mmCIF file of C-alpha atoms in Angstrom:
data_model
loop_
_atom_site.group_PDB
_atom_site.id
_atom_site.type_symbol
_atom_site.label_atom_id
_atom_site.label_comp_id
_atom_site.label_asym_id
_atom_site.label_seq_id
_atom_site.Cartn_x
_atom_site.Cartn_y
_atom_site.Cartn_z
ATOM 1 C CA UNK Q 237 79.351 55.275 5.276
ATOM 2 C CA UNK Q 238 81.817 55.653 2.378
ATOM 3 C CA UNK Q 239 82.086 59.112 0.835
ATOM 4 C CA UNK Q 240 81.457 58.496 -2.902
ATOM 5 C CA UNK Q 241 83.533 61.523 -3.953
ATOM 6 C CA UNK Q 242 86.599 60.376 -2.004
ATOM 7 C CA UNK Q 243 86.075 56.727 -3.035
ATOM 8 C CA UNK Q 244 86.056 57.603 -6.747
ATOM 9 C CA UNK Q 245 89.066 59.917 -6.291
ATOM 10 C CA UNK Q 246 90.993 57.108 -4.587
ATOM 11 C CA UNK Q 247 90.131 54.688 -7.386
ATOM 12 C CA UNK Q 248 91.340 57.170 -9.987
ATOM 13 C CA UNK Q 249 94.539 57.846 -8.027
ATOM 14 C CA UNK Q 250 95.618 54.198 -7.657
ATOM 15 C CA UNK Q 251 94.256 52.638 -10.863
ATOM 16 C CA UNK Q 252 96.161 52.598 -14.127
ATOM 17 C CA UNK Q 253 94.970 54.680 -17.025
ATOM 18 C CA UNK Q 254 94.327 53.193 -20.432
ATOM 19 C CA UNK Q 255 96.662 55.766 -21.928
ATOM 20 C CA UNK Q 256 100.342 54.982 -21.322
ATOM 21 C CA UNK Q 257 101.387 58.639 -21.522
ATOM 22 C CA UNK Q 258 99.072 59.540 -18.627
ATOM 23 C CA UNK Q 259 100.582 56.769 -16.470
ATOM 24 C CA UNK Q 260 104.088 57.998 -17.256
ATOM 25 C CA UNK Q 261 103.255 61.650 -16.442
ATOM 26 C CA UNK Q 262 101.485 60.617 -13.220
ATOM 27 C CA UNK Q 263 104.507 58.556 -12.124
ATOM 28 C CA UNK Q 264 106.854 61.434 -12.958
ATOM 29 C CA UNK Q 265 104.768 63.883 -10.926
ATOM 30 C CA UNK Q 266 104.562 61.436 -7.991
ATOM 31 C CA UNK Q 267 108.315 60.788 -8.022
ATOM 32 C CA UNK Q 268 108.900 64.552 -8.364
ATOM 33 C CA UNK Q 269 106.806 65.243 -5.259
ATOM 34 C CA UNK Q 270 108.632 62.529 -3.291
ATOM 35 C CA UNK Q 271 112.097 63.747 -4.315
ATOM 36 C CA UNK Q 272 111.199 67.445 -3.861
ATOM 37 C CA UNK Q 273 109.820 66.983 -0.344
ATOM 38 C CA UNK Q 274 112.781 64.792 0.625
ATOM 39 C CA UNK Q 275 115.323 67.263 -0.802
ATOM 40 C CA UNK Q 276 113.650 70.314 0.754
ATOM 41 C CA UNK Q 277 113.588 68.687 4.188
ATOM 42 C CA UNK Q 278 117.237 67.608 3.950
ATOM 43 C CA UNK Q 279 118.358 71.075 2.810
ATOM 44 C CA UNK Q 280 116.432 72.771 5.644
ATOM 45 C CA UNK Q 281 117.974 70.291 8.095
ATOM 46 C CA UNK Q 282 121.434 71.066 6.713
ATOM 47 C CA UNK Q 283 120.883 74.799 7.215
ATOM 48 C CA UNK Q 284 119.599 74.145 10.733
ATOM 49 C CA UNK Q 285 122.774 72.170 11.366
ATOM 50 C CA UNK Q 286 124.981 74.901 9.886
ATOM 51 C CA UNK Q 287 123.192 77.509 12.021
ATOM 52 C CA UNK Q 288 123.725 75.452 15.160
ATOM 53 C CA UNK Q 289 127.351 74.754 14.165
ATOM 54 C CA UNK Q 290 128.158 78.425 13.467
ATOM 55 C CA UNK Q 291 126.445 79.707 16.597
ATOM 56 C CA UNK Q 292 128.034 77.065 18.835
ATOM 57 C CA UNK Q 293 131.311 78.977 18.763
ATOM 58 C CA UNK Q 294 129.826 82.339 19.640
ATOM 59 C CA UNK Q 295 127.450 80.848 22.197
ATOM 60 C CA UNK Q 296 130.379 79.569 24.250
ATOM 61 C CA UNK Q 297 131.297 83.118 25.278
ATOM 62 C CA UNK Q 298 127.800 84.545 25.053
ATOM 63 C CA UNK Q 299 125.674 84.628 28.207
ATOM 64 C CA UNK Q 300 121.986 83.753 28.201
ATOM 65 C CA UNK Q 301 121.044 87.401 28.846
ATOM 66 C CA UNK Q 302 122.911 90.711 28.911
ATOM 67 C CA UNK Q 303 121.789 93.835 30.755
ATOM 68 C CA UNK Q 304 122.972 97.065 29.107
ATOM 69 C CA UNK Q 305 122.427 100.759 29.908
ATOM 70 C CA UNK Q 306 119.892 102.383 27.607
ATOM 71 C CA UNK Q 307 121.967 105.579 27.575
ATOM 72 C CA UNK Q 308 125.689 106.003 28.075
ATOM 73 C CA UNK Q 309 128.240 103.303 28.899
ATOM 74 C CA UNK Q 310 127.709 102.815 32.629
ATOM 75 C CA UNK Q 311 125.143 100.849 34.584
ATOM 76 C CA UNK Q 312 125.003 101.068 38.395
ATOM 77 C CA UNK Q 313 124.089 98.122 40.594
ATOM 78 C CA UNK Q 314 122.955 99.037 44.087
ATOM 79 C CA UNK Q 315 123.117 96.609 46.999
ATOM 80 C CA UNK Q 316 119.301 96.444 47.014
ATOM 81 C CA UNK Q 317 119.245 95.546 43.312
ATOM 82 C CA UNK Q 318 121.948 92.924 43.862
ATOM 83 C CA UNK Q 319 119.903 91.330 46.648
ATOM 84 C CA UNK Q 320 116.852 91.273 44.391
ATOM 85 C CA UNK Q 321 118.886 89.616 41.623
ATOM 86 C CA UNK Q 322 120.064 86.967 44.072
ATOM 87 C CA UNK Q 323 116.428 86.262 44.950
ATOM 88 C CA UNK Q 324 115.388 85.552 41.327
ATOM 89 C CA UNK Q 325 115.216 81.748 41.305
ATOM 90 C CA UNK Q 326 115.637 81.376 37.533
ATOM 91 C CA UNK Q 327 119.058 83.111 37.556
ATOM 92 C CA UNK Q 328 121.920 80.660 38.099
ATOM 93 C CA UNK Q 329 124.601 83.356 38.276
ATOM 94 C CA UNK Q 330 125.430 86.845 37.059
ATOM 95 C CA UNK Q 331 128.634 88.789 36.500
ATOM 96 C CA UNK Q 332 129.567 92.452 36.264
ATOM 97 C CA UNK Q 333 131.619 93.267 33.166
ATOM 98 C CA UNK Q 334 133.535 96.353 32.033
ATOM 99 C CA UNK Q 335 134.128 96.284 28.283
ATOM 100 C CA UNK Q 336 135.543 98.828 25.846
ATOM 101 C CA UNK Q 337 137.923 99.294 22.925
ATOM 102 C CA UNK Q 338 141.491 99.991 24.028
ATOM 103 C CA UNK Q 339 145.053 99.884 22.712
ATOM 104 C CA UNK Q 340 147.378 96.991 23.543
ATOM 105 C CA UNK Q 341 151.123 97.122 23.040
ATOM 106 C CA UNK Q 342 153.740 94.394 23.267
ATOM 107 C CA UNK Q 343 157.224 95.493 22.397
ATOM 108 C CA UNK Q 344 157.011 97.277 19.061
ATOM 109 C CA UNK Q 345 153.649 95.718 18.166
ATOM 110 C CA UNK Q 346 150.370 97.505 18.776
ATOM 111 C CA UNK Q 347 146.708 96.785 18.106
ATOM 112 C CA UNK Q 348 143.207 97.926 19.059
ATOM 113 C CA UNK Q 349 140.937 95.277 20.606
ATOM 114 C CA UNK Q 350 138.260 94.811 23.262
ATOM 115 C CA UNK Q 351 139.245 94.526 26.881
ATOM 116 C CA UNK Q 352 136.769 92.579 28.971
ATOM 117 C CA UNK Q 353 137.312 93.101 32.692
ATOM 118 C CA UNK Q 354 135.275 90.498 34.600
ATOM 119 C CA UNK Q 355 134.608 89.646 38.221
ATOM 120 C CA UNK Q 356 135.098 86.282 39.921
ATOM 121 C CA UNK Q 357 131.556 85.150 39.017
ATOM 122 C CA UNK Q 358 132.267 85.307 35.292
ATOM 123 C CA UNK Q 359 133.420 81.707 34.836
ATOM 124 C CA UNK Q 360 130.209 80.591 36.596
ATOM 125 C CA UNK Q 361 128.224 82.587 34.039
ATOM 126 C CA UNK Q 362 130.213 81.793 30.872
ATOM 127 C CA UNK Q 363 132.315 78.645 30.506
ATOM 128 C CA UNK Q 364 135.255 80.381 28.799
ATOM 129 C CA UNK Q 365 137.753 78.708 31.191
ATOM 130 C CA UNK Q 366 136.975 75.367 29.517
ATOM 131 C CA UNK Q 367 138.533 76.630 26.285
ATOM 132 C CA UNK Q 368 142.053 77.430 27.499
ATOM 133 C CA UNK Q 369 144.472 75.154 25.621
ATOM 134 C CA UNK Q 370 147.368 77.048 27.184
ATOM 135 C CA UNK Q 371 147.811 78.457 30.679
ATOM 136 C CA UNK Q 372 145.152 79.202 33.261
ATOM 137 C CA UNK Q 373 142.277 81.565 33.995
ATOM 138 C CA UNK Q 374 142.664 84.902 35.802
ATOM 139 C CA UNK Q 375 143.567 85.067 39.465
ATOM 140 C CA UNK Q 376 141.393 87.620 41.343
ATOM 141 C CA UNK Q 377 142.812 91.110 41.979
ATOM 142 C CA UNK Q 378 145.841 90.600 39.759
ATOM 143 C CA UNK Q 379 147.090 92.004 36.451
ATOM 144 C CA UNK Q 380 146.636 88.641 34.725
ATOM 145 C CA UNK Q 381 145.340 88.633 31.145
ATOM 146 C CA UNK Q 382 143.799 85.873 29.018
ATOM 147 C CA UNK Q 383 144.146 86.515 25.284
ATOM 148 C CA UNK Q 384 142.341 85.119 22.289
ATOM 149 C CA UNK Q 385 144.513 82.842 20.142
ATOM 150 C CA UNK Q 386 144.354 85.250 17.191
ATOM 151 C CA UNK Q 387 145.310 88.271 19.297
ATOM 152 C CA UNK Q 388 148.179 86.368 20.914
ATOM 153 C CA UNK Q 389 149.546 85.504 17.462
ATOM 154 C CA UNK Q 390 149.132 89.049 16.199
ATOM 155 C CA UNK Q 391 151.017 90.507 19.163
ATOM 156 C CA UNK Q 392 153.449 87.559 19.352
ATOM 157 C CA UNK Q 393 152.641 87.229 23.053
ATOM 158 C CA UNK Q 394 153.744 84.202 25.032
ATOM 159 C CA UNK Q 395 152.628 83.328 28.533
ATOM 160 C CA UNK Q 396 154.683 84.694 31.405
ATOM 161 C CA UNK Q 397 156.944 86.630 28.996
ATOM 162 C CA UNK Q 398 159.754 88.450 30.782
ATOM 163 C CA UNK Q 399 161.578 90.091 27.873
ATOM 164 C CA UNK Q 400 158.698 92.383 26.849
ATOM 165 C CA UNK Q 401 155.771 93.929 28.686
ATOM 166 C CA UNK Q 402 152.147 93.703 27.552
ATOM 167 C CA UNK Q 403 150.509 97.049 28.252
ATOM 168 C CA UNK Q 404 146.980 98.380 27.901
ATOM 169 C CA UNK Q 405 146.269 102.049 27.179
ATOM 170 C CA UNK Q 406 142.917 103.799 27.644
ATOM 171 C CA UNK Q 407 141.922 107.440 27.344
ATOM 172 C CA UNK Q 408 141.631 109.183 30.693
ATOM 173 C CA UNK Q 409 138.044 110.139 31.570
ATOM 174 C CA UNK Q 410 137.307 113.745 32.444
ATOM 175 C CA UNK Q 411 137.449 117.233 31.007
ATOM 176 C CA UNK Q 412 140.076 119.896 30.480
ATOM 177 C CA UNK Q 413 143.033 120.658 28.245
ATOM 178 C CA UNK Q 414 145.774 118.044 27.908
ATOM 179 C CA UNK Q 415 149.246 119.609 27.751
ATOM 180 C CA UNK Q 416 151.315 116.430 27.497
ATOM 181 C CA UNK Q 417 150.390 113.392 25.336
ATOM 182 C CA UNK Q 418 151.339 111.055 28.189
ATOM 183 C CA UNK Q 419 148.656 112.661 30.358
ATOM 184 C CA UNK Q 420 145.911 111.627 27.911
ATOM 185 C CA UNK Q 421 146.259 107.901 28.654
ATOM 186 C CA UNK Q 422 146.125 105.527 31.561
ATOM 187 C CA UNK Q 423 148.699 102.804 31.038
ATOM 188 C CA UNK Q 424 148.685 99.530 32.965
ATOM 189 C CA UNK Q 425 150.909 96.432 32.673
ATOM 190 C CA UNK Q 426 149.330 93.035 31.996
ATOM 191 C CA UNK Q 427 150.791 89.558 32.489
ATOM 192 C CA UNK Q 428 149.485 86.908 30.052
ATOM 193 C CA UNK Q 429 148.366 83.880 32.068
ATOM 194 C CA UNK Q 430 146.354 81.993 29.463
ATOM 195 C CA UNK Q 431 145.197 81.789 25.854
ATOM 196 C CA UNK Q 432 141.654 80.826 24.857
ATOM 197 C CA UNK Q 433 140.700 79.325 21.505
ATOM 198 C CA UNK Q 434 137.271 78.605 20.047
ATOM 199 C CA UNK Q 435 138.523 77.886 16.494
ATOM 200 C CA UNK Q 436 136.626 80.960 15.348
ATOM 201 C CA UNK Q 437 138.545 83.847 13.774
ATOM 202 C CA UNK Q 438 136.118 86.584 14.864
ATOM 203 C CA UNK Q 439 135.883 85.353 18.437
ATOM 204 C CA UNK Q 440 139.586 84.541 18.904
ATOM 205 C CA UNK Q 441 140.489 88.038 17.680
ATOM 206 C CA UNK Q 442 137.929 89.885 19.789
ATOM 207 C CA UNK Q 443 138.717 89.888 23.514
ATOM 208 C CA UNK Q 444 141.509 90.162 26.033
ATOM 209 C CA UNK Q 445 140.158 89.237 29.475
ATOM 210 C CA UNK Q 446 141.397 90.881 32.667
ATOM 211 C CA UNK Q 447 140.267 91.135 36.260
ATOM 212 C CA UNK Q 448 137.475 93.575 37.116
ATOM 213 C CA UNK Q 449 139.924 95.769 39.039
ATOM 214 C CA UNK Q 450 141.854 96.528 35.834
ATOM 215 C CA UNK Q 451 138.679 97.824 34.195
ATOM 216 C CA UNK Q 452 137.927 100.025 37.215
ATOM 217 C CA UNK Q 453 141.407 101.559 37.122
ATOM 218 C CA UNK Q 454 141.349 102.112 33.356
ATOM 219 C CA UNK Q 455 137.923 103.714 33.060
ATOM 220 C CA UNK Q 456 137.351 105.186 36.514
ATOM 221 C CA UNK Q 457 134.475 102.873 37.456
ATOM 222 C CA UNK Q 458 133.447 102.306 41.061
ATOM 223 C CA UNK Q 459 132.806 98.865 42.567
ATOM 224 C CA UNK Q 460 129.048 99.034 41.899
ATOM 225 C CA UNK Q 461 129.390 100.212 38.275
ATOM 226 C CA UNK Q 462 129.809 98.179 35.097
ATOM 227 C CA UNK Q 463 129.427 98.368 31.335
ATOM 228 C CA UNK Q 464 126.971 95.488 31.433
ATOM 229 C CA UNK Q 465 125.768 92.603 33.558
ATOM 230 C CA UNK Q 466 125.756 89.097 32.081
ATOM 231 C CA UNK Q 467 123.408 86.343 33.242
ATOM 232 C CA UNK Q 468 123.291 82.576 33.150
ATOM 233 C CA UNK Q 469 119.820 81.052 33.512
ATOM 234 C CA UNK Q 470 118.939 77.765 35.159
ATOM 235 C CA UNK Q 471 116.381 77.102 32.439
ATOM 236 C CA UNK Q 472 116.447 78.913 29.080
ATOM 237 C CA UNK Q 473 112.695 78.389 28.700
ATOM 238 C CA UNK Q 474 112.207 80.835 31.612
ATOM 239 C CA UNK Q 475 113.896 83.644 29.643
ATOM 240 C CA UNK Q 476 110.779 85.807 29.307
ATOM 241 C CA UNK Q 477 110.067 85.487 33.044
ATOM 242 C CA UNK Q 478 113.615 86.595 33.929
ATOM 243 C CA UNK Q 479 113.397 89.555 31.527
ATOM 244 C CA UNK Q 480 110.237 90.737 33.280
ATOM 245 C CA UNK Q 481 111.960 90.420 36.658
ATOM 246 C CA UNK Q 482 114.973 92.419 35.435
ATOM 247 C CA UNK Q 483 112.724 95.149 34.049
ATOM 248 C CA UNK Q 484 110.976 95.344 37.426
ATOM 249 C CA UNK Q 485 114.298 95.596 39.298
ATOM 250 C CA UNK Q 486 116.034 98.109 37.014
ATOM 251 C CA UNK Q 487 113.110 100.016 35.489
ATOM 252 C CA UNK Q 488 113.170 101.563 32.024
ATOM 253 C CA UNK Q 489 116.820 102.653 32.003
ATOM 254 C CA UNK Q 490 118.172 99.335 30.759
ATOM 255 C CA UNK Q 491 118.189 97.244 27.584
ATOM 256 C CA UNK Q 492 118.082 93.440 27.747
ATOM 257 C CA UNK Q 493 119.428 91.206 24.964
ATOM 258 C CA UNK Q 494 119.357 87.435 24.608
ATOM 259 C CA UNK Q 495 121.810 85.292 22.625
ATOM 260 C CA UNK Q 496 119.987 85.738 19.331
ATOM 261 C CA UNK Q 497 120.018 89.521 19.703
ATOM 262 C CA UNK Q 498 123.708 89.516 20.646
ATOM 263 C CA UNK Q 499 124.467 87.753 17.349
ATOM 264 C CA UNK Q 500 121.794 89.527 15.331
ATOM 265 C CA UNK Q 501 123.963 89.942 12.214
ATOM 266 C CA UNK Q 502 124.928 86.275 12.101
ATOM 267 C CA UNK Q 503 121.341 85.162 12.755
ATOM 268 C CA UNK Q 504 120.038 87.411 9.964
ATOM 269 C CA UNK Q 505 122.639 86.118 7.510
ATOM 270 C CA UNK Q 506 121.843 82.464 8.264
ATOM 271 C CA UNK Q 507 118.087 83.076 8.135
ATOM 272 C CA UNK Q 508 118.403 84.962 4.830
ATOM 273 C CA UNK Q 509 120.428 82.137 3.269
ATOM 274 C CA UNK Q 510 117.928 79.576 4.541
ATOM 275 C CA UNK Q 511 115.006 81.613 3.161
ATOM 276 C CA UNK Q 512 116.727 81.969 -0.234
ATOM 277 C CA UNK Q 513 117.275 78.189 -0.489
ATOM 278 C CA UNK Q 514 113.691 77.543 0.631
ATOM 279 C CA UNK Q 515 112.329 79.852 -2.093
ATOM 280 C CA UNK Q 516 114.539 78.231 -4.751
ATOM 281 C CA UNK Q 517 113.335 74.762 -3.798
ATOM 282 C CA UNK Q 518 109.743 76.009 -3.652
ATOM 283 C CA UNK Q 519 110.131 77.188 -7.250
ATOM 284 C CA UNK Q 520 111.409 73.710 -8.193
ATOM 285 C CA UNK Q 521 108.383 72.174 -6.442
ATOM 286 C CA UNK Q 522 106.050 74.498 -8.398
ATOM 287 C CA UNK Q 523 107.622 73.331 -11.663
ATOM 288 C CA UNK Q 524 107.259 69.707 -10.506
ATOM 289 C CA UNK Q 525 103.575 70.237 -9.719
ATOM 290 C CA UNK Q 526 102.963 71.406 -13.285
ATOM 291 C CA UNK Q 527 103.331 67.709 -14.127
ATOM 292 C CA UNK Q 528 100.605 66.897 -11.605
ATOM 293 C CA UNK Q 529 98.318 69.536 -13.114
ATOM 294 C CA UNK Q 530 98.989 68.179 -16.614
ATOM 295 C CA UNK Q 531 98.362 64.587 -15.522
ATOM 296 C CA UNK Q 532 95.050 65.494 -13.838
ATOM 297 C CA UNK Q 533 93.864 67.446 -16.895
ATOM 298 C CA UNK Q 534 94.696 64.464 -19.139
ATOM 299 C CA UNK Q 535 92.850 62.138 -16.742
ATOM 300 C CA UNK Q 536 89.816 64.460 -16.843
ATOM 301 C CA UNK Q 537 89.849 64.369 -20.654
ATOM 302 C CA UNK Q 538 90.177 60.586 -20.620
ATOM 303 C CA UNK Q 539 87.363 60.195 -18.084
ATOM 304 C CA UNK Q 540 84.966 62.592 -19.807
ATOM 305 C CA UNK Q 541 82.451 59.804 -20.447
ATOM 306 C CA UNK Q 542 82.583 58.804 -16.764
ATOM 307 C CA UNK Q 543 82.151 62.446 -15.768
ATOM 308 C CA UNK Q 544 79.046 62.824 -17.932
ATOM 309 C CA UNK Q 545 77.647 59.616 -16.481
ATOM 310 C CA UNK Q 546 78.223 60.868 -12.932
ATOM 311 C CA UNK Q 547 76.582 64.156 -13.929
ATOM 312 C CA UNK Q 548 73.541 62.277 -15.234
ATOM 313 C CA UNK Q 549 73.112 60.261 -12.049
ATOM 314 C CA UNK Q 550 73.072 63.377 -9.851
ATOM 315 C CA UNK Q 551 76.639 64.536 -9.151
ATOM 316 C CA UNK Q 552 76.798 68.318 -9.333
ATOM 317 C CA UNK Q 553 79.699 70.378 -10.682
ATOM 318 C CA UNK Q 554 81.131 70.966 -7.204
ATOM 319 C CA UNK Q 555 81.229 67.228 -6.432
ATOM 320 C CA UNK Q 556 82.889 66.439 -9.748
ATOM 321 C CA UNK Q 557 85.545 69.078 -9.083
ATOM 322 C CA UNK Q 558 86.137 67.624 -5.642
ATOM 323 C CA UNK Q 559 86.807 64.165 -7.135
ATOM 324 C CA UNK Q 560 89.839 65.392 -9.069
ATOM 325 C CA UNK Q 561 90.851 67.827 -6.349
ATOM 326 C CA UNK Q 562 90.897 64.902 -3.902
ATOM 327 C CA UNK Q 563 92.808 62.788 -6.408
ATOM 328 C CA UNK Q 564 95.479 65.473 -6.667
ATOM 329 C CA UNK Q 565 95.623 65.801 -2.881
ATOM 330 C CA UNK Q 566 95.969 62.027 -2.432
ATOM 331 C CA UNK Q 567 98.947 61.998 -4.793
ATOM 332 C CA UNK Q 568 100.421 65.147 -3.193
ATOM 333 C CA UNK Q 569 99.995 64.112 0.461
ATOM 334 C CA UNK Q 570 101.083 60.531 -0.208
ATOM 335 C CA UNK Q 571 104.203 61.667 -2.073
ATOM 336 C CA UNK Q 572 105.023 64.287 0.567
ATOM 337 C CA UNK Q 573 104.716 61.834 3.474
ATOM 338 C CA UNK Q 574 106.888 59.282 1.665
ATOM 339 C CA UNK Q 575 109.455 61.947 0.760
ATOM 340 C CA UNK Q 576 109.488 63.326 4.317
ATOM 341 C CA UNK Q 577 109.970 59.829 5.714
ATOM 342 C CA UNK Q 578 113.003 59.291 3.491
ATOM 343 C CA UNK Q 579 114.315 62.760 4.336
ATOM 344 C CA UNK Q 580 113.932 62.165 8.084
ATOM 345 C CA UNK Q 581 115.720 58.804 7.844
ATOM 346 C CA UNK Q 582 118.636 60.312 5.878
ATOM 347 C CA UNK Q 583 118.866 63.295 8.240
ATOM 348 C CA UNK Q 584 118.860 61.158 11.399
ATOM 349 C CA UNK Q 585 121.449 58.772 9.943
ATOM 350 C CA UNK Q 586 123.760 61.677 9.091
ATOM 351 C CA UNK Q 587 123.131 63.325 12.467
ATOM 352 C CA UNK Q 588 124.027 60.172 14.411
ATOM 353 C CA UNK Q 589 126.682 58.537 12.204
ATOM 354 C CA UNK Q 590 128.092 61.494 10.231
ATOM 355 C CA UNK Q 591 128.809 59.517 7.066
ATOM 356 C CA UNK Q 592 129.092 62.628 4.863
ATOM 357 C CA UNK Q 593 132.103 64.663 5.988
ATOM 358 C CA UNK Q 594 133.428 68.181 5.351
ATOM 359 C CA UNK Q 595 136.954 66.932 6.004
ATOM 360 C CA UNK Q 596 138.593 63.926 7.612
ATOM 361 C CA UNK Q 597 137.486 64.948 11.098
ATOM 362 C CA UNK Q 598 134.336 67.093 10.813
ATOM 363 C CA UNK Q 599 131.021 65.562 9.685
ATOM 364 C CA UNK Q 600 128.636 67.710 7.660
ATOM 365 C CA UNK Q 601 126.321 69.279 10.262
ATOM 366 C CA UNK Q 602 122.604 68.505 10.080
ATOM 367 C CA UNK Q 603 119.928 69.020 12.704
ATOM 368 C CA UNK Q 604 116.542 67.310 12.789
ATOM 369 C CA UNK Q 605 113.679 69.680 13.562
ATOM 370 C CA UNK Q 606 109.968 68.913 13.471
ATOM 371 C CA UNK Q 607 109.385 72.525 12.369
ATOM 372 C CA UNK Q 608 111.209 71.804 9.098
ATOM 373 C CA UNK Q 609 108.994 68.794 8.431
ATOM 374 C CA UNK Q 610 105.859 70.818 9.141
ATOM 375 C CA UNK Q 611 107.080 73.590 6.817
ATOM 376 C CA UNK Q 612 107.713 71.102 3.998
ATOM 377 C CA UNK Q 613 104.316 69.452 4.530
ATOM 378 C CA UNK Q 614 102.421 72.762 4.520
ATOM 379 C CA UNK Q 615 104.345 74.106 1.517
ATOM 380 C CA UNK Q 616 103.739 71.115 -0.741
ATOM 381 C CA UNK Q 617 100.127 70.592 0.376
ATOM 382 C CA UNK Q 618 99.284 74.258 -0.319
ATOM 383 C CA UNK Q 619 100.999 74.203 -3.709
ATOM 384 C CA UNK Q 620 99.523 70.769 -4.490
ATOM 385 C CA UNK Q 621 96.028 72.026 -3.593
ATOM 386 C CA UNK Q 622 96.444 74.993 -5.948
ATOM 387 C CA UNK Q 623 97.742 72.730 -8.750
ATOM 388 C CA UNK Q 624 94.904 70.241 -8.242
ATOM 389 C CA UNK Q 625 92.293 73.018 -8.115
ATOM 390 C CA UNK Q 626 93.541 74.449 -11.418
ATOM 391 C CA UNK Q 627 93.232 71.023 -13.032
ATOM 392 C CA UNK Q 628 89.822 70.255 -11.413
ATOM 393 C CA UNK Q 629 88.389 73.532 -12.711
ATOM 394 C CA UNK Q 630 88.707 72.131 -16.260
ATOM 395 C CA UNK Q 631 85.581 70.071 -15.478
ATOM 396 C CA UNK Q 632 83.401 72.935 -16.665
ATOM 397 C CA UNK Q 633 84.728 72.581 -20.217
ATOM 398 C CA UNK Q 634 83.824 68.883 -20.241
ATOM 399 C CA UNK Q 635 80.282 69.580 -19.048
ATOM 400 C CA UNK Q 636 79.707 72.170 -21.781
ATOM 401 C CA UNK Q 637 80.299 69.624 -24.545
#
């Protein structure tokens, strides 16, 4: 059985009005909805692509999970805990890491950077060895060092340099009065064996990698101690399960961070920018829907004789309101679906063929996500419902006359 309210609304939505101005305003509002939904989806896809593009550099050297001490700078890993970690099926590998800020010198040049002393499991946990354009990764139990491209440039370090010595200096742990400045530091020689590059200024200027033994000697750590433990998971969807297992093994004395939390500042910045653009486009959509409200009000005024006739044959005020509310929703949903379809096509074409480019080599990053489409659909339907309801409520003024 056909719903008379929806049937009349559909007739009004797809039939031409006698007044040319109403047809023009209706077309403008329909085109505005189509273009707005298409543009909003494309912009959200662009920001998703930019987020993925920006995080791809940091994610290369970021593990899936990091275990940190809740207090202090040292976490201890007993043999029993290590056996329990090995028994967690979702963990592909894990690595002990000693990390801190230290001073590096090379000839007359000096800088402060992060030393990251890692064990032999590190390259199984983080694929940093795949980003060495020069040299090789660390040999175990040596004084090898792998520098970021930016740090190597700043220190003017070359691989296997014999004329100058790369040295690392760290404050000696312990208590007591220091009588000689030389006694305040532990100084160790390092031999550059490789240079890593991720084409990211922050990352390439952040770390100098060494063997785990260097970190132990610099900071007085024992074999079962570390600054943190980094994990690679077999399946990222099992993250919450692994976190629960780690909390069971280590208790309440640890803090666990995933990739998003490790790059919290960058995530917040990207999300804030995306939210700002979304709100700006939502404001544009609201302005566009004013046309829809105006068109519906003009249609109501034009159809006042029809409305009175429907009133006389038994339609109540609620049913009459629903006719024009449904008409507005038909135009809104139809325009949104058409706009989303165009937006999805454009996004997928750019994602696969990369026709729009940032430069000669790099295509403008976009990323198709169903969540973006759902957000656009909900946003425009909610705003369209409000706009249509405002227009439909004008029925009461027609019935009073």
